[in-house]
GROMACS .gro file of C-alpha atoms in nm:
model
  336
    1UNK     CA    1  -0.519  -0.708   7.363
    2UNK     CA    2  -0.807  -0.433   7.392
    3UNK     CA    3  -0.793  -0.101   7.310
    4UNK     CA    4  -0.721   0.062   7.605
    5UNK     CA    5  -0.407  -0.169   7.655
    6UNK     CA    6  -0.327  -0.078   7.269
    7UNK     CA    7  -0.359   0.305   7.396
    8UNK     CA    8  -0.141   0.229   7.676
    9UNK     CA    9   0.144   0.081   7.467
   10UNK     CA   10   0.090   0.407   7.233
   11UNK     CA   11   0.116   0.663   7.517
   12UNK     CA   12   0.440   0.471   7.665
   13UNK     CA   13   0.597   0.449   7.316
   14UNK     CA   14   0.522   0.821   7.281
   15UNK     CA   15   0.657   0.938   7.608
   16UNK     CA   16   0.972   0.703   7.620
   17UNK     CA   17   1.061   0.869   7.241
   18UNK     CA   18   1.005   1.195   7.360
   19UNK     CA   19   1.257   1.144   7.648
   20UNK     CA   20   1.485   1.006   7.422
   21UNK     CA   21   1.461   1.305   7.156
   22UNK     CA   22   1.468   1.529   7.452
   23UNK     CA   23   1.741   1.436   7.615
   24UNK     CA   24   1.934   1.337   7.294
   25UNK     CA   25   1.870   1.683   7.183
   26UNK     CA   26   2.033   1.869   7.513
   27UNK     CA   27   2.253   1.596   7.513
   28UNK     CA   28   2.349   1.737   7.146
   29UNK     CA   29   2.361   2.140   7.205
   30UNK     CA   30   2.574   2.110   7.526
   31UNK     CA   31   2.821   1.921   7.271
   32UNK     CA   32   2.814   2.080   6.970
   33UNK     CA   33   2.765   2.387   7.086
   34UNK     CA   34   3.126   2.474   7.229
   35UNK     CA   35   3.235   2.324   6.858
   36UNK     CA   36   3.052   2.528   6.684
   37UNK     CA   37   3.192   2.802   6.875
   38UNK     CA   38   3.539   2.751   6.805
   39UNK     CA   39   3.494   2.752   6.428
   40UNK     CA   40   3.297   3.044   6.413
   41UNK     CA   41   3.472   3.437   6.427
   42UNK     CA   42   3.421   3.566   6.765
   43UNK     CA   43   3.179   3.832   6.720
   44UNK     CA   44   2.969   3.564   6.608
   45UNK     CA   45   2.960   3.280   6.921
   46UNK     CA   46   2.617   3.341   7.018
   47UNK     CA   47   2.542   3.193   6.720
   48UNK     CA   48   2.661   2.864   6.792
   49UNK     CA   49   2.369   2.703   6.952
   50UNK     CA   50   2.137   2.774   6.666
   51UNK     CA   51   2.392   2.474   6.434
   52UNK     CA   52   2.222   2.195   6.711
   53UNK     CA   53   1.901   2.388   6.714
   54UNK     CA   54   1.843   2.304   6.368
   55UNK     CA   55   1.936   2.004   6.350
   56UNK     CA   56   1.735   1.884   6.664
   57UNK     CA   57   1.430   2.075   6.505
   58UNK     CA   58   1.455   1.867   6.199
   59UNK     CA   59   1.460   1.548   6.415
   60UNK     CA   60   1.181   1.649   6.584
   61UNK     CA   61   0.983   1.690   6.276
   62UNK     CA   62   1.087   1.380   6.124
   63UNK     CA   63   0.986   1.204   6.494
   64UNK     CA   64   0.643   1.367   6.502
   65UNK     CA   65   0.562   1.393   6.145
   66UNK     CA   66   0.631   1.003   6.120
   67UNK     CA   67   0.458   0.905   6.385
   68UNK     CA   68   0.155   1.070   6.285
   69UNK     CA   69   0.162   0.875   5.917
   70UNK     CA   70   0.205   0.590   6.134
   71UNK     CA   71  -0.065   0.605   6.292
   72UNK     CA   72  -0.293   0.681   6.010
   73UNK     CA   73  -0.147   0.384   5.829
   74UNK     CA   74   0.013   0.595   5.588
   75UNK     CA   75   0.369   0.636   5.432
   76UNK     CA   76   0.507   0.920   5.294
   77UNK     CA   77   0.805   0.769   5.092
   78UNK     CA   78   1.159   0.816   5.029
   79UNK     CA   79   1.190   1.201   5.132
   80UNK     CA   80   1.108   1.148   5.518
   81UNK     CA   81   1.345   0.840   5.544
   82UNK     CA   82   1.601   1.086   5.359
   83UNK     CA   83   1.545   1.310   5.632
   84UNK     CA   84   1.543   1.095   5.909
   85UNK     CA   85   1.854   0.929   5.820
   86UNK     CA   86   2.038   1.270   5.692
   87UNK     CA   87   1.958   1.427   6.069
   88UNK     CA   88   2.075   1.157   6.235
   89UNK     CA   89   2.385   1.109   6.080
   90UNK     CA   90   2.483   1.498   6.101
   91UNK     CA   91   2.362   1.424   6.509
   92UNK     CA   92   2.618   1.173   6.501
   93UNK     CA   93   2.872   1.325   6.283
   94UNK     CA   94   2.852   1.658   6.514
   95UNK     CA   95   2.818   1.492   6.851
   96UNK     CA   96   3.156   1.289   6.764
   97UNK     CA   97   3.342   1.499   6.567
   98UNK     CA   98   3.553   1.697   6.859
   99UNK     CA   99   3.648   1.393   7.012
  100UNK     CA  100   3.743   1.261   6.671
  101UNK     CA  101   3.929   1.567   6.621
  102UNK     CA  102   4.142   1.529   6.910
  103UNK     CA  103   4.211   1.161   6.812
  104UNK     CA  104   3.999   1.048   7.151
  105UNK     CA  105   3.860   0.688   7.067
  106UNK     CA  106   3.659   0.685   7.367
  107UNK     CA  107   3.495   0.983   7.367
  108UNK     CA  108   3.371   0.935   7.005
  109UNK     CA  109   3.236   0.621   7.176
  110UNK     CA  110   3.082   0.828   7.442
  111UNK     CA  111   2.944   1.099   7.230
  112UNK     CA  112   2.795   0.852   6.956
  113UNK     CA  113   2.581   0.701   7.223
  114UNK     CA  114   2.283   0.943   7.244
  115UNK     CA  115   2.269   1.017   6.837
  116UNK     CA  116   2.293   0.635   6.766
  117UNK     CA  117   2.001   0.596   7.036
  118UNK     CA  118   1.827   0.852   6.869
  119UNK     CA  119   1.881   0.678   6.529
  120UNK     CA  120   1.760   0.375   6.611
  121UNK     CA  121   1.496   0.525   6.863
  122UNK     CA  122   1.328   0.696   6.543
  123UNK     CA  123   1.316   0.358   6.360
  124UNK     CA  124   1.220   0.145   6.641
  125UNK     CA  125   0.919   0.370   6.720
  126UNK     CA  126   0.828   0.381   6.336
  127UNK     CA  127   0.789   0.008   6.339
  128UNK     CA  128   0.628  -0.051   6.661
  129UNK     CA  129   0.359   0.267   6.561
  130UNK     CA  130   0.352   0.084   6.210
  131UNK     CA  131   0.266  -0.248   6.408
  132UNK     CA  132   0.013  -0.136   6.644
  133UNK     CA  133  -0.140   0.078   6.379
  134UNK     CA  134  -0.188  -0.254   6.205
  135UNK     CA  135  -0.312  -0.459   6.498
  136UNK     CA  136  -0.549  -0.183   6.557
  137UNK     CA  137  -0.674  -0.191   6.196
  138UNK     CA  138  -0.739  -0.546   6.217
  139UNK     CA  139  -0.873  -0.521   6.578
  140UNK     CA  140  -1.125  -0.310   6.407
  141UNK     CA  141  -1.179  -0.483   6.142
  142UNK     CA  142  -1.227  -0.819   6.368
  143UNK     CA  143  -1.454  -0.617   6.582
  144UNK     CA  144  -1.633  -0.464   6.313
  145UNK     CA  145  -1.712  -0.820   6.161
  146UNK     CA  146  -1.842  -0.980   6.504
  147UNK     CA  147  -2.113  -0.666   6.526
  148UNK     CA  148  -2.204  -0.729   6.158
  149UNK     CA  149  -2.234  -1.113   6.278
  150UNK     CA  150  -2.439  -1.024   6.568
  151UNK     CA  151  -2.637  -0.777   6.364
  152UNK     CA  152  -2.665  -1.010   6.078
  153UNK     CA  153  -2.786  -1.296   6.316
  154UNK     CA  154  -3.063  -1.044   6.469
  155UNK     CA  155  -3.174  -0.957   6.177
  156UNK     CA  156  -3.193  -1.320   6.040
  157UNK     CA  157  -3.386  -1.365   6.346
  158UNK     CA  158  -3.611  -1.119   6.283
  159UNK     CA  159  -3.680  -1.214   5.958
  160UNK     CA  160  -3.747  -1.577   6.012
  161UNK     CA  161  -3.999  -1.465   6.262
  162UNK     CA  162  -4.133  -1.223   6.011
  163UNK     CA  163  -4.129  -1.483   5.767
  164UNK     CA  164  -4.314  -1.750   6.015
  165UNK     CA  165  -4.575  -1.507   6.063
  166UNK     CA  166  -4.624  -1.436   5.681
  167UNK     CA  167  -4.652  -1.779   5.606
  168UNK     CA  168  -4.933  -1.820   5.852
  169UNK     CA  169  -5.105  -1.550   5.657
  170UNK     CA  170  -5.049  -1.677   5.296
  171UNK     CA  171  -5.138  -2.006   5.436
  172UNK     CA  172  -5.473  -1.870   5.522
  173UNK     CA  173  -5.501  -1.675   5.239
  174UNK     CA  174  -5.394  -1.958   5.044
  175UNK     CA  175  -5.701  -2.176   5.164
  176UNK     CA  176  -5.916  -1.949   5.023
  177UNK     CA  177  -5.773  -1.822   4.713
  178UNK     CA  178  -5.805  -2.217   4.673
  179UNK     CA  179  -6.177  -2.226   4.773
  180UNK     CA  180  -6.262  -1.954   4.499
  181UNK     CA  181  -6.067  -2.124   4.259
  182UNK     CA  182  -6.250  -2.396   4.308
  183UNK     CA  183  -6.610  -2.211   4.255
  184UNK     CA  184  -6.410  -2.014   3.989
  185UNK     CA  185  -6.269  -2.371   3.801
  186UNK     CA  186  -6.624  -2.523   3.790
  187UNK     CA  187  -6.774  -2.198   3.653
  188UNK     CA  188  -6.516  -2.189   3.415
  189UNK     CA  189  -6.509  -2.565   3.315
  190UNK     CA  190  -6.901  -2.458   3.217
  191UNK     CA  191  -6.803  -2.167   3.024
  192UNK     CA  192  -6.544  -2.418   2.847
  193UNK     CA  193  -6.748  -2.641   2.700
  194UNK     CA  194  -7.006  -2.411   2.581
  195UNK     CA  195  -6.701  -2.203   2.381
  196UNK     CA  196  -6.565  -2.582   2.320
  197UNK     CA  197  -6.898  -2.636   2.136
  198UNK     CA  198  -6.914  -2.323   1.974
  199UNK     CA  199  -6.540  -2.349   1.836
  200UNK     CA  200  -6.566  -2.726   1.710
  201UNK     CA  201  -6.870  -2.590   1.511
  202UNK     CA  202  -6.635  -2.329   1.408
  203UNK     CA  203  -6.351  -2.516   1.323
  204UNK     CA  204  -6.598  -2.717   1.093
  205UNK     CA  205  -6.741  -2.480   0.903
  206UNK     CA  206  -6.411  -2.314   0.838
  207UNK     CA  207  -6.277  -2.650   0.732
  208UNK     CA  208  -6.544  -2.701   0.546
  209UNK     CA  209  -6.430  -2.352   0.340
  210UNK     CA  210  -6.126  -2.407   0.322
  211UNK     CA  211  -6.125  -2.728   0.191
  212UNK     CA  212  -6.348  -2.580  -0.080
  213UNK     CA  213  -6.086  -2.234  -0.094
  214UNK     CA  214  -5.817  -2.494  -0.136
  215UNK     CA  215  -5.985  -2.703  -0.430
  216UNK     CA  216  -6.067  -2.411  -0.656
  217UNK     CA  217  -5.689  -2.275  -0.576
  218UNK     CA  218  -5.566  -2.635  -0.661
  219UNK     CA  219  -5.741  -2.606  -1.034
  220UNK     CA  220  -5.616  -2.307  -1.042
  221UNK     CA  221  -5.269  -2.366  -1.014
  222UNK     CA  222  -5.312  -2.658  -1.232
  223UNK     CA  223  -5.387  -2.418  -1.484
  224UNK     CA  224  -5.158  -2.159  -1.434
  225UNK     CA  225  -4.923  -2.458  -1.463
  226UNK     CA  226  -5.051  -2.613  -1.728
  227UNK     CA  227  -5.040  -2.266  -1.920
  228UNK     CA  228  -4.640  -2.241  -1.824
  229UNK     CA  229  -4.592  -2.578  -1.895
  230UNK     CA  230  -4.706  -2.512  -2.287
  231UNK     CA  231  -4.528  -2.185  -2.261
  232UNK     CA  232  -4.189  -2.358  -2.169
  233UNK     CA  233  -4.258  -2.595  -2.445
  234UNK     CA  234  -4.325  -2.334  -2.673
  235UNK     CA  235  -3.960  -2.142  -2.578
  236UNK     CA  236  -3.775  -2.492  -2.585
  237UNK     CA  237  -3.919  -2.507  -2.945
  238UNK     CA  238  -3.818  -2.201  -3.058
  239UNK     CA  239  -3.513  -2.234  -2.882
  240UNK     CA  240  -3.427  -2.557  -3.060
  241UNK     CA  241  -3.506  -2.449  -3.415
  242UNK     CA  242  -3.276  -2.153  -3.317
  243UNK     CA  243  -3.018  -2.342  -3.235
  244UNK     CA  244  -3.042  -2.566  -3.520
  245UNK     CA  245  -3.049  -2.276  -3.768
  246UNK     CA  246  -2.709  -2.129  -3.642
  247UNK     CA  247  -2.556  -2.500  -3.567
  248UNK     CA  248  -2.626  -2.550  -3.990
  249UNK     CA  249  -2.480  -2.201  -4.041
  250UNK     CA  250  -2.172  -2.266  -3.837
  251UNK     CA  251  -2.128  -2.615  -4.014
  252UNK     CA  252  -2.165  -2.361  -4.372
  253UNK     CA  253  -1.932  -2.148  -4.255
  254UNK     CA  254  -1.709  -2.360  -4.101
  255UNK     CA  255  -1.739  -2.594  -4.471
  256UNK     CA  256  -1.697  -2.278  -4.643
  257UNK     CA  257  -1.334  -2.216  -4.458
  258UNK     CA  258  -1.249  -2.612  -4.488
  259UNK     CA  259  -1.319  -2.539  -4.882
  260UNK     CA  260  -1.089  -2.256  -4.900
  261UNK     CA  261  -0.822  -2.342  -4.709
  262UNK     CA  262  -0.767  -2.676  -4.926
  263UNK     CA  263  -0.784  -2.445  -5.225
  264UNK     CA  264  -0.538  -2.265  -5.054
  265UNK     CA  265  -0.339  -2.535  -5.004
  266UNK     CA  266  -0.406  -2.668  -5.342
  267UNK     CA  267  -0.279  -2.337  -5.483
  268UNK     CA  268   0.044  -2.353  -5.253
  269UNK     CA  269   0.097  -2.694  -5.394
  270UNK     CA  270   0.077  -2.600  -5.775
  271UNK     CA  271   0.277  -2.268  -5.700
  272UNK     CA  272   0.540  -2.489  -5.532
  273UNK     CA  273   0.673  -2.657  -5.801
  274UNK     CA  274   0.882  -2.408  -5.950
  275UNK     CA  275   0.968  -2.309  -6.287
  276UNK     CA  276   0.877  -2.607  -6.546
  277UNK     CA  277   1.179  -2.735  -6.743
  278UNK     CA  278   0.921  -2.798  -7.014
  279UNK     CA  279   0.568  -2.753  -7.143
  280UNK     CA  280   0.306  -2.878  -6.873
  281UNK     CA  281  -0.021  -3.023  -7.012
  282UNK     CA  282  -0.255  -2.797  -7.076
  283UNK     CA  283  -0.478  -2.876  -6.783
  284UNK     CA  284  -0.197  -2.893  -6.553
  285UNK     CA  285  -0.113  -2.543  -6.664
  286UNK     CA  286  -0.445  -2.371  -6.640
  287UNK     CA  287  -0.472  -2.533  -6.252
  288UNK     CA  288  -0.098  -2.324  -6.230
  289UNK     CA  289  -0.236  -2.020  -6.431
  290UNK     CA  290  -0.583  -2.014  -6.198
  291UNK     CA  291  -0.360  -2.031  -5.898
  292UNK     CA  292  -0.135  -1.730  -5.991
  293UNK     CA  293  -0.404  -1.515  -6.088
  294UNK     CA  294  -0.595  -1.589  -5.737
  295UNK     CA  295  -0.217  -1.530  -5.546
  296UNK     CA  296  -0.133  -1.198  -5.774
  297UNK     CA  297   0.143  -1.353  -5.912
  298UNK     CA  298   0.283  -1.112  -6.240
  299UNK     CA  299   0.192  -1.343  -6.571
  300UNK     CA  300   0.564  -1.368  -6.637
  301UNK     CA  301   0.625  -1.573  -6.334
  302UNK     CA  302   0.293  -1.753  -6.393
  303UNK     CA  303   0.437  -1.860  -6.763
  304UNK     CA  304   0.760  -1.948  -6.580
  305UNK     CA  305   0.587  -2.181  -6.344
  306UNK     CA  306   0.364  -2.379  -6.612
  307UNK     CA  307   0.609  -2.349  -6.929
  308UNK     CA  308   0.345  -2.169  -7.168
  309UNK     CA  309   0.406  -1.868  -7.348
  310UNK     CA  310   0.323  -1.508  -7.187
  311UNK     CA  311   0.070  -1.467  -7.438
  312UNK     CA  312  -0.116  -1.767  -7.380
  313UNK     CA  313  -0.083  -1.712  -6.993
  314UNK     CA  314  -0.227  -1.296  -7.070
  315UNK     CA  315  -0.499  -1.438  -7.275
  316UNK     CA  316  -0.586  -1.701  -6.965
  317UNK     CA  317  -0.518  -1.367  -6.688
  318UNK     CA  318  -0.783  -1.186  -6.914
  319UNK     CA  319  -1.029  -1.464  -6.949
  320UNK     CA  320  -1.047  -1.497  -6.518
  321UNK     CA  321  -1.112  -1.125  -6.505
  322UNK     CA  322  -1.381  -1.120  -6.789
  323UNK     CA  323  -1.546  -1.404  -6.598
  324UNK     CA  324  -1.489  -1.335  -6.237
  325UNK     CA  325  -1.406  -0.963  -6.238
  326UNK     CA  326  -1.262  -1.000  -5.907
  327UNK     CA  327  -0.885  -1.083  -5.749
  328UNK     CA  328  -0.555  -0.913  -5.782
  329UNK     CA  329  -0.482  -0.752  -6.164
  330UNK     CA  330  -0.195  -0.882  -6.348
  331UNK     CA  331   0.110  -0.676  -6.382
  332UNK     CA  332   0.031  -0.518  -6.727
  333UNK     CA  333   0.377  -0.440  -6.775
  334UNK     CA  334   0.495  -0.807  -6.724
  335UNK     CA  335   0.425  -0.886  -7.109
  336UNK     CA  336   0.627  -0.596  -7.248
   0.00000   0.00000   0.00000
């Protein structure tokens, strides 16, 4: 189908909705009209027509309004089908309701023929504008494709003869960009081997220095490493002998702990034993006597523990102090 045949189909949709609206809205004010005019007061009938007039109006907007959106592929959502549907069903409901009044079955049927044409008039000629409003898009668009084709062909054309006749020319040029490369290449293969020459001589002499830079940094290095070498030696040294002095202090210290913790524990053994039941040997007693006097034990309890006499432990007490003037003091009042 072409476009004026599309056209065509447009203008007959067009007029045969425009008869129907037409006569469905005369169809509509010679009926409702003489309803109307019974329910409204009688200094009011002329009023009565404008109830259809309204109503028809509306239709008409909905008809014309939707077939315009139709046409520009457009929609214009949930009000207009509100509207549409809401006019024709207040067509129908006024175009039947007398004879529904009055209980007459087949003049409802008579009456609901032009609104329910209407109805489905408006819907019909939505879908068939929606259609061909489609069909022409992609007629377009089809159209609009096969002229970029042709275009696109005529232009390939155009450019493979364009790109024939380059060719031609950058095969000329090519033949003698090639000819004075040649001349250029042997001129330049000269200039090569000169600056060949002249870089192996160069590359010689600067081997030649740095394999002389290279020896005297060698020996160098050798030095310097020779100098950290006896340097680290030197640290490892010290740090041995340091380590040695404060391993044989820890080893004094820790003999110096061992020795008085058995003394302690020798003490706590001699203190242990109680009060003596008798007279200990004298040794015996002045290890029991030493011990006390290092613990701060009172001399009573010290005579207790070895079986001597508080005077002989007091003159013992007093000898420790004269000779190590250090330690806990007796309790002085012990003897009294």
């Amino acid at each position: 189908m072409n476009s004026v045949q599309i056209r065509s189909a447009e203008r007959a949709l067009s007029v045969g909705t425009w008869l129907i609206v037409a006569g469905a809205m005369l169809y509509s004010i010679l009926t409702v009209t003489p309803l109307a005019a019974r329910h409204t007061p009688d200094e009011w009938d002329w009023t009565a027509p404008i109830l259809p007039l309204v109503v028809d109006a509306a239709v008409v907007i909905v008809v014309r309004l939707d077939a315009v959106l139709a046409s520009l592929g457009g929609h214009g959502g949930r009000w207009p089908v509100v509207l549409r549907w809401l006019t024709g069903c207040m067509t129908l409901a006024l175009n039947v309701a007398d004879s529904a009044l009055k209980k007459d079955l087949v003049g409802v049927a008579v009456h609901a023929v032009a609104p329910l044409l209407l109805i489905v008039t408006a819907e019909t000629g939505l879908a068939y504008r929606r259609a061909i409003t489609a069909a022409v898009t992609r007629l377009e668009t089809e159209q609009r494709a096969e002229r970029e084709a042709r275009e696109r062909a005529a232009a390939e054309r155009r450019e493979a003869a364009e790109k024939r006749a380059r060719e031609e020319r950058e095969h000329a040029a090519a033949l003698a960009r090639e000819q004075r490369e040649h001349e250029a290449a042997l001129a330049r293969e000269h200039a090569e081997r000169e600056e060949r020459a002249r870089r192996e001589e160069r590359a010689e002499r600067e081997a030649r220095e740095r394999a002389e830079r290279e020896a005297r940094e060698r020996r160098e290095r050798e030095r310097e490493q020779l100098e950290l070498e006896r340097e680290r030696r030197e640290r490892e040294a010290a740090q041995r002998r340091e380590t040695e002095r404060r391993e044989r202090e820890e080893a004094a210290r820790r003999e110096q702990l061992e020795r008085q913790e058995r003394a302690e524990r020798e003490r706590a053994a001699l203190l242990a034993g109680g009060p003596a039941e008798e007279k200990l040997p004298e040794g015996r007693a002045r290890q029991i006597v030493h011990a006390a006097y290092a613990t701060g034990l009172p001399v009573r309890t010290a005579a207790e523990l070895c079986g001597w006499s508080i005077g002989w432990v007091s003159t013992r007490y007093q000898e420790l102090r004269d000779t190590t003037q250090t330690g806990p003091r007796a309790l002085e009042g012990a003897v009294s």
